[in-house]
C-alpha cells in the first residue's frame, strides 16, 4: 500500500485556491504510519526523498506479507506550477 502524505487535503486546497482564490482550512495530523503498520503486522517504510521510491518499492515487493510505503508530498508545488504556466495550462 502506498500513502501520499501531506498532512492536509493539499490537492483539494490547490483546486480551491486555483478556482476561488482561497481555500478552506484543510490541515490535519496524520496517524503515525509506522506504528499503524506494525500494529497490523505489516512492513513499514517511510520515504524522505523521492529518489528512494525505486529501492523502497523493490524492497517492499520482496518482503513477506503486506507493506506500507509512506511518501511525503507537497501539493503547494502544484500552485507554483499553475502560476508559472498561467494561461497556457488547460484548466482542470
Short mmCIF file of N, CA and C in Angstrom, two decimals:
data_model
loop_
_atom_site.label_atom_id
_atom_site.label_comp_id
_atom_site.label_asym_id
_atom_site.label_seq_id
_atom_site.Cartn_x
_atom_site.Cartn_y
_atom_site.Cartn_z
N UNK A 1 0.85 -1.16 0.00
CA UNK A 1 0.00 0.00 0.00
C UNK A 1 0.90 1.23 0.00
N UNK A 2 0.59 2.19 -0.86
CA UNK A 2 1.35 3.44 -0.91
C UNK A 2 0.44 4.59 -0.46
N UNK A 3 0.94 5.38 0.49
CA UNK A 3 0.19 6.52 1.01
C UNK A 3 0.99 7.78 0.71
N UNK A 4 0.36 8.75 0.04
CA UNK A 4 0.97 10.05 -0.17
C UNK A 4 0.52 10.95 0.96
N UNK A 5 1.48 11.46 1.73
CA UNK A 5 1.16 12.19 2.96
C UNK A 5 1.56 13.66 2.82
N UNK A 6 0.59 14.53 3.09
CA UNK A 6 0.90 15.97 3.10
C UNK A 6 0.32 16.69 4.32
N UNK A 7 -0.24 15.94 5.24
CA UNK A 7 -0.81 16.47 6.49
C UNK A 7 -1.95 17.46 6.24
N UNK A 8 -2.58 17.33 5.10
CA UNK A 8 -3.76 18.12 4.77
C UNK A 8 -4.37 17.53 3.50
N UNK A 9 -5.50 18.06 3.12
CA UNK A 9 -6.06 17.71 1.83
C UNK A 9 -5.50 18.71 0.82
N UNK A 10 -4.20 18.59 0.54
CA UNK A 10 -3.49 19.56 -0.29
C UNK A 10 -4.00 19.65 -1.71
N UNK A 11 -4.38 18.54 -2.29
CA UNK A 11 -4.89 18.56 -3.66
C UNK A 11 -6.19 19.35 -3.73
N UNK A 12 -7.05 19.18 -2.74
CA UNK A 12 -8.31 19.93 -2.68
C UNK A 12 -8.03 21.41 -2.46
N UNK A 13 -7.08 21.73 -1.56
CA UNK A 13 -6.71 23.13 -1.32
C UNK A 13 -6.19 23.78 -2.59
N UNK A 14 -5.38 23.07 -3.35
CA UNK A 14 -4.85 23.60 -4.61
C UNK A 14 -5.98 23.91 -5.58
N UNK A 15 -6.93 22.98 -5.72
CA UNK A 15 -8.05 23.21 -6.64
C UNK A 15 -8.91 24.38 -6.17
N UNK A 16 -9.18 24.48 -4.86
CA UNK A 16 -9.97 25.60 -4.34
C UNK A 16 -9.24 26.91 -4.56
N UNK A 17 -7.94 26.95 -4.27
CA UNK A 17 -7.15 28.16 -4.45
C UNK A 17 -7.15 28.58 -5.92
N UNK A 18 -7.01 27.63 -6.80
CA UNK A 18 -6.96 27.90 -8.22
C UNK A 18 -8.29 28.42 -8.75
N UNK A 19 -9.39 27.87 -8.25
CA UNK A 19 -10.70 28.25 -8.76
C UNK A 19 -11.29 29.46 -8.05
N UNK A 20 -11.11 29.56 -6.73
CA UNK A 20 -11.78 30.60 -5.95
C UNK A 20 -10.84 31.65 -5.36
N UNK A 21 -9.52 31.45 -5.51
CA UNK A 21 -8.57 32.40 -4.96
C UNK A 21 -8.34 32.24 -3.47
N UNK A 22 -8.88 31.22 -2.87
CA UNK A 22 -8.70 30.94 -1.44
C UNK A 22 -9.09 29.47 -1.22
N UNK A 23 -8.78 28.98 -0.03
CA UNK A 23 -9.20 27.62 0.29
C UNK A 23 -9.58 27.53 1.76
N UNK A 24 -10.39 26.56 2.07
CA UNK A 24 -10.82 26.34 3.45
C UNK A 24 -9.68 25.68 4.23
N UNK A 25 -9.81 25.64 5.54
CA UNK A 25 -8.80 25.00 6.38
C UNK A 25 -8.88 23.49 6.19
N UNK A 26 -7.88 22.94 5.58
CA UNK A 26 -7.88 21.51 5.27
C UNK A 26 -6.72 20.78 5.92
N UNK A 27 -6.02 21.43 6.85
CA UNK A 27 -4.86 20.82 7.50
C UNK A 27 -5.29 19.91 8.65
N UNK A 28 -4.54 18.85 8.86
CA UNK A 28 -4.80 17.93 9.96
C UNK A 28 -3.53 17.13 10.22
N UNK A 29 -3.51 16.36 11.28
CA UNK A 29 -2.38 15.48 11.57
C UNK A 29 -2.70 14.08 11.08
N UNK A 30 -1.72 13.46 10.48
CA UNK A 30 -1.86 12.08 10.04
C UNK A 30 -1.55 11.13 11.20
N UNK A 31 -1.99 9.89 11.08
CA UNK A 31 -1.60 8.90 12.10
C UNK A 31 -0.11 8.62 11.99
N UNK A 32 0.45 8.00 12.99
CA UNK A 32 1.84 7.56 12.93
C UNK A 32 1.84 6.28 12.10
N UNK A 33 2.16 6.43 10.83
CA UNK A 33 2.01 5.34 9.87
C UNK A 33 2.82 4.10 10.21
N UNK A 34 4.04 4.29 10.70
CA UNK A 34 4.88 3.13 11.01
C UNK A 34 4.31 2.33 12.19
N UNK A 35 3.76 3.01 13.18
CA UNK A 35 3.13 2.31 14.29
C UNK A 35 1.87 1.59 13.83
N UNK A 36 1.13 2.22 12.93
CA UNK A 36 -0.08 1.59 12.39
C UNK A 36 0.28 0.32 11.61
N UNK A 37 1.30 0.40 10.77
CA UNK A 37 1.74 -0.78 10.02
C UNK A 37 2.17 -1.89 10.97
N UNK A 38 2.93 -1.53 11.99
CA UNK A 38 3.40 -2.51 12.97
C UNK A 38 2.23 -3.16 13.71
N UNK A 39 1.22 -2.37 14.05
CA UNK A 39 0.05 -2.89 14.77
C UNK A 39 -0.68 -3.96 13.97
N UNK A 40 -0.63 -3.85 12.64
CA UNK A 40 -1.29 -4.83 11.78
C UNK A 40 -0.34 -5.93 11.31
N UNK A 41 0.91 -5.89 11.78
CA UNK A 41 1.88 -6.90 11.36
C UNK A 41 2.44 -6.66 9.97
N UNK A 42 2.34 -5.43 9.48
CA UNK A 42 2.84 -5.08 8.16
C UNK A 42 4.28 -4.61 8.24
N UNK A 43 4.96 -4.64 7.11
CA UNK A 43 6.26 -3.99 6.96
C UNK A 43 5.98 -2.51 6.69
N UNK A 44 6.78 -1.64 7.25
CA UNK A 44 6.56 -0.20 7.05
C UNK A 44 7.80 0.49 6.54
N UNK A 45 7.58 1.42 5.60
CA UNK A 45 8.68 2.19 5.01
C UNK A 45 8.25 3.65 4.89
N UNK A 46 9.11 4.55 5.36
CA UNK A 46 8.83 5.98 5.29
C UNK A 46 9.92 6.63 4.43
N UNK A 47 9.53 7.16 3.29
CA UNK A 47 10.49 7.83 2.41
C UNK A 47 10.78 9.23 2.93
N UNK A 48 11.99 9.69 2.67
CA UNK A 48 12.34 11.08 2.96
C UNK A 48 12.66 11.84 1.69
N UNK A 49 13.00 11.12 0.64
CA UNK A 49 13.33 11.72 -0.67
C UNK A 49 12.64 10.92 -1.77
N UNK A 50 12.21 11.60 -2.81
CA UNK A 50 11.54 10.91 -3.92
C UNK A 50 12.48 9.93 -4.62
N UNK A 51 13.78 10.18 -4.55
CA UNK A 51 14.74 9.29 -5.20
C UNK A 51 14.78 7.90 -4.55
N UNK A 52 14.22 7.76 -3.36
CA UNK A 52 14.22 6.47 -2.65
C UNK A 52 13.14 5.52 -3.13
N UNK A 53 12.19 6.01 -3.90
CA UNK A 53 10.99 5.21 -4.18
C UNK A 53 11.31 3.89 -4.88
N UNK A 54 12.22 3.89 -5.84
CA UNK A 54 12.51 2.66 -6.58
C UNK A 54 13.07 1.58 -5.64
N UNK A 55 14.06 1.94 -4.83
CA UNK A 55 14.66 0.96 -3.92
C UNK A 55 13.67 0.47 -2.87
N UNK A 56 12.90 1.39 -2.31
CA UNK A 56 11.93 1.01 -1.27
C UNK A 56 10.83 0.13 -1.87
N UNK A 57 10.38 0.46 -3.06
CA UNK A 57 9.35 -0.35 -3.71
C UNK A 57 9.88 -1.76 -4.00
N UNK A 58 11.10 -1.86 -4.48
CA UNK A 58 11.70 -3.18 -4.71
C UNK A 58 11.81 -3.97 -3.41
N UNK A 59 12.22 -3.30 -2.34
CA UNK A 59 12.31 -3.96 -1.03
C UNK A 59 10.94 -4.47 -0.60
N UNK A 60 9.93 -3.60 -0.69
CA UNK A 60 8.58 -3.97 -0.26
C UNK A 60 8.02 -5.13 -1.07
N UNK A 61 8.28 -5.14 -2.35
CA UNK A 61 7.77 -6.22 -3.20
C UNK A 61 8.43 -7.56 -2.89
N UNK A 62 9.60 -7.53 -2.30
CA UNK A 62 10.32 -8.77 -1.97
C UNK A 62 10.15 -9.19 -0.52
N UNK A 63 9.39 -8.44 0.26
CA UNK A 63 9.16 -8.80 1.65
C UNK A 63 8.00 -9.79 1.76
N UNK A 64 8.01 -10.55 2.83
CA UNK A 64 6.90 -11.44 3.12
C UNK A 64 5.80 -10.64 3.79
N UNK A 65 4.58 -10.79 3.32
CA UNK A 65 3.45 -10.07 3.91
C UNK A 65 3.27 -8.69 3.31
N UNK A 66 2.23 -8.01 3.75
CA UNK A 66 1.92 -6.68 3.20
C UNK A 66 2.92 -5.63 3.68
N UNK A 67 3.06 -4.59 2.88
CA UNK A 67 3.95 -3.48 3.21
C UNK A 67 3.21 -2.16 3.02
N UNK A 68 3.57 -1.20 3.84
CA UNK A 68 3.06 0.16 3.74
C UNK A 68 4.22 1.07 3.40
N UNK A 69 4.07 1.86 2.35
CA UNK A 69 5.09 2.83 1.95
C UNK A 69 4.46 4.21 2.07
N UNK A 70 5.07 5.06 2.88
CA UNK A 70 4.57 6.42 3.07
C UNK A 70 5.48 7.37 2.31
N UNK A 71 4.86 8.17 1.43
CA UNK A 71 5.60 9.08 0.56
C UNK A 71 5.16 10.51 0.85
N UNK A 72 6.05 11.34 1.39
CA UNK A 72 5.68 12.73 1.62
C UNK A 72 5.55 13.47 0.29
N UNK A 73 4.55 14.34 0.23
CA UNK A 73 4.30 15.10 -1.00
C UNK A 73 3.87 16.51 -0.61
N UNK A 74 4.22 17.47 -1.43
CA UNK A 74 3.86 18.87 -1.18
C UNK A 74 3.05 19.38 -2.36
N UNK A 75 1.74 19.43 -2.19
CA UNK A 75 0.88 19.87 -3.28
C UNK A 75 1.00 21.36 -3.56
N UNK A 76 1.67 22.12 -2.67
CA UNK A 76 1.87 23.55 -2.93
C UNK A 76 2.67 23.76 -4.20
N UNK A 77 3.45 22.77 -4.58
CA UNK A 77 4.22 22.89 -5.83
C UNK A 77 3.29 22.93 -7.03
N UNK A 78 2.11 22.32 -6.92
CA UNK A 78 1.12 22.40 -8.00
C UNK A 78 0.71 23.85 -8.24
N UNK A 79 0.50 24.61 -7.14
CA UNK A 79 0.10 26.00 -7.27
C UNK A 79 1.21 26.82 -7.92
N UNK A 80 2.45 26.56 -7.55
CA UNK A 80 3.57 27.27 -8.17
C UNK A 80 3.64 26.97 -9.66
N UNK A 81 3.42 25.72 -10.03
CA UNK A 81 3.43 25.35 -11.44
C UNK A 81 2.26 26.00 -12.18
N UNK A 82 1.08 26.02 -11.55
CA UNK A 82 -0.08 26.65 -12.16
C UNK A 82 0.19 28.13 -12.41
N UNK A 83 0.76 28.81 -11.44
CA UNK A 83 1.09 30.23 -11.60
C UNK A 83 2.12 30.43 -12.70
N UNK A 84 3.10 29.55 -12.76
CA UNK A 84 4.16 29.67 -13.76
C UNK A 84 3.64 29.45 -15.17
N UNK A 85 2.78 28.47 -15.33
CA UNK A 85 2.25 28.17 -16.66
C UNK A 85 1.18 29.16 -17.10
N UNK A 86 0.47 29.72 -16.13
CA UNK A 86 -0.54 30.74 -16.44
C UNK A 86 -1.57 30.27 -17.44
N UNK A 87 -1.80 31.09 -18.44
CA UNK A 87 -2.86 30.85 -19.42
C UNK A 87 -2.57 29.71 -20.39
N UNK A 88 -1.32 29.25 -20.46
CA UNK A 88 -1.05 28.17 -21.42
C UNK A 88 -1.49 26.81 -20.89
N UNK A 89 -1.79 26.75 -19.58
CA UNK A 89 -2.24 25.49 -18.98
C UNK A 89 -3.73 25.30 -19.22
N UNK A 90 -4.11 24.09 -19.48
CA UNK A 90 -5.52 23.75 -19.65
C UNK A 90 -6.18 23.72 -18.28
N UNK A 91 -7.32 24.41 -18.10
CA UNK A 91 -7.98 24.38 -16.78
C UNK A 91 -8.45 22.98 -16.42
N UNK A 92 -8.40 22.68 -15.14
CA UNK A 92 -8.83 21.36 -14.66
C UNK A 92 -10.28 21.43 -14.26
#
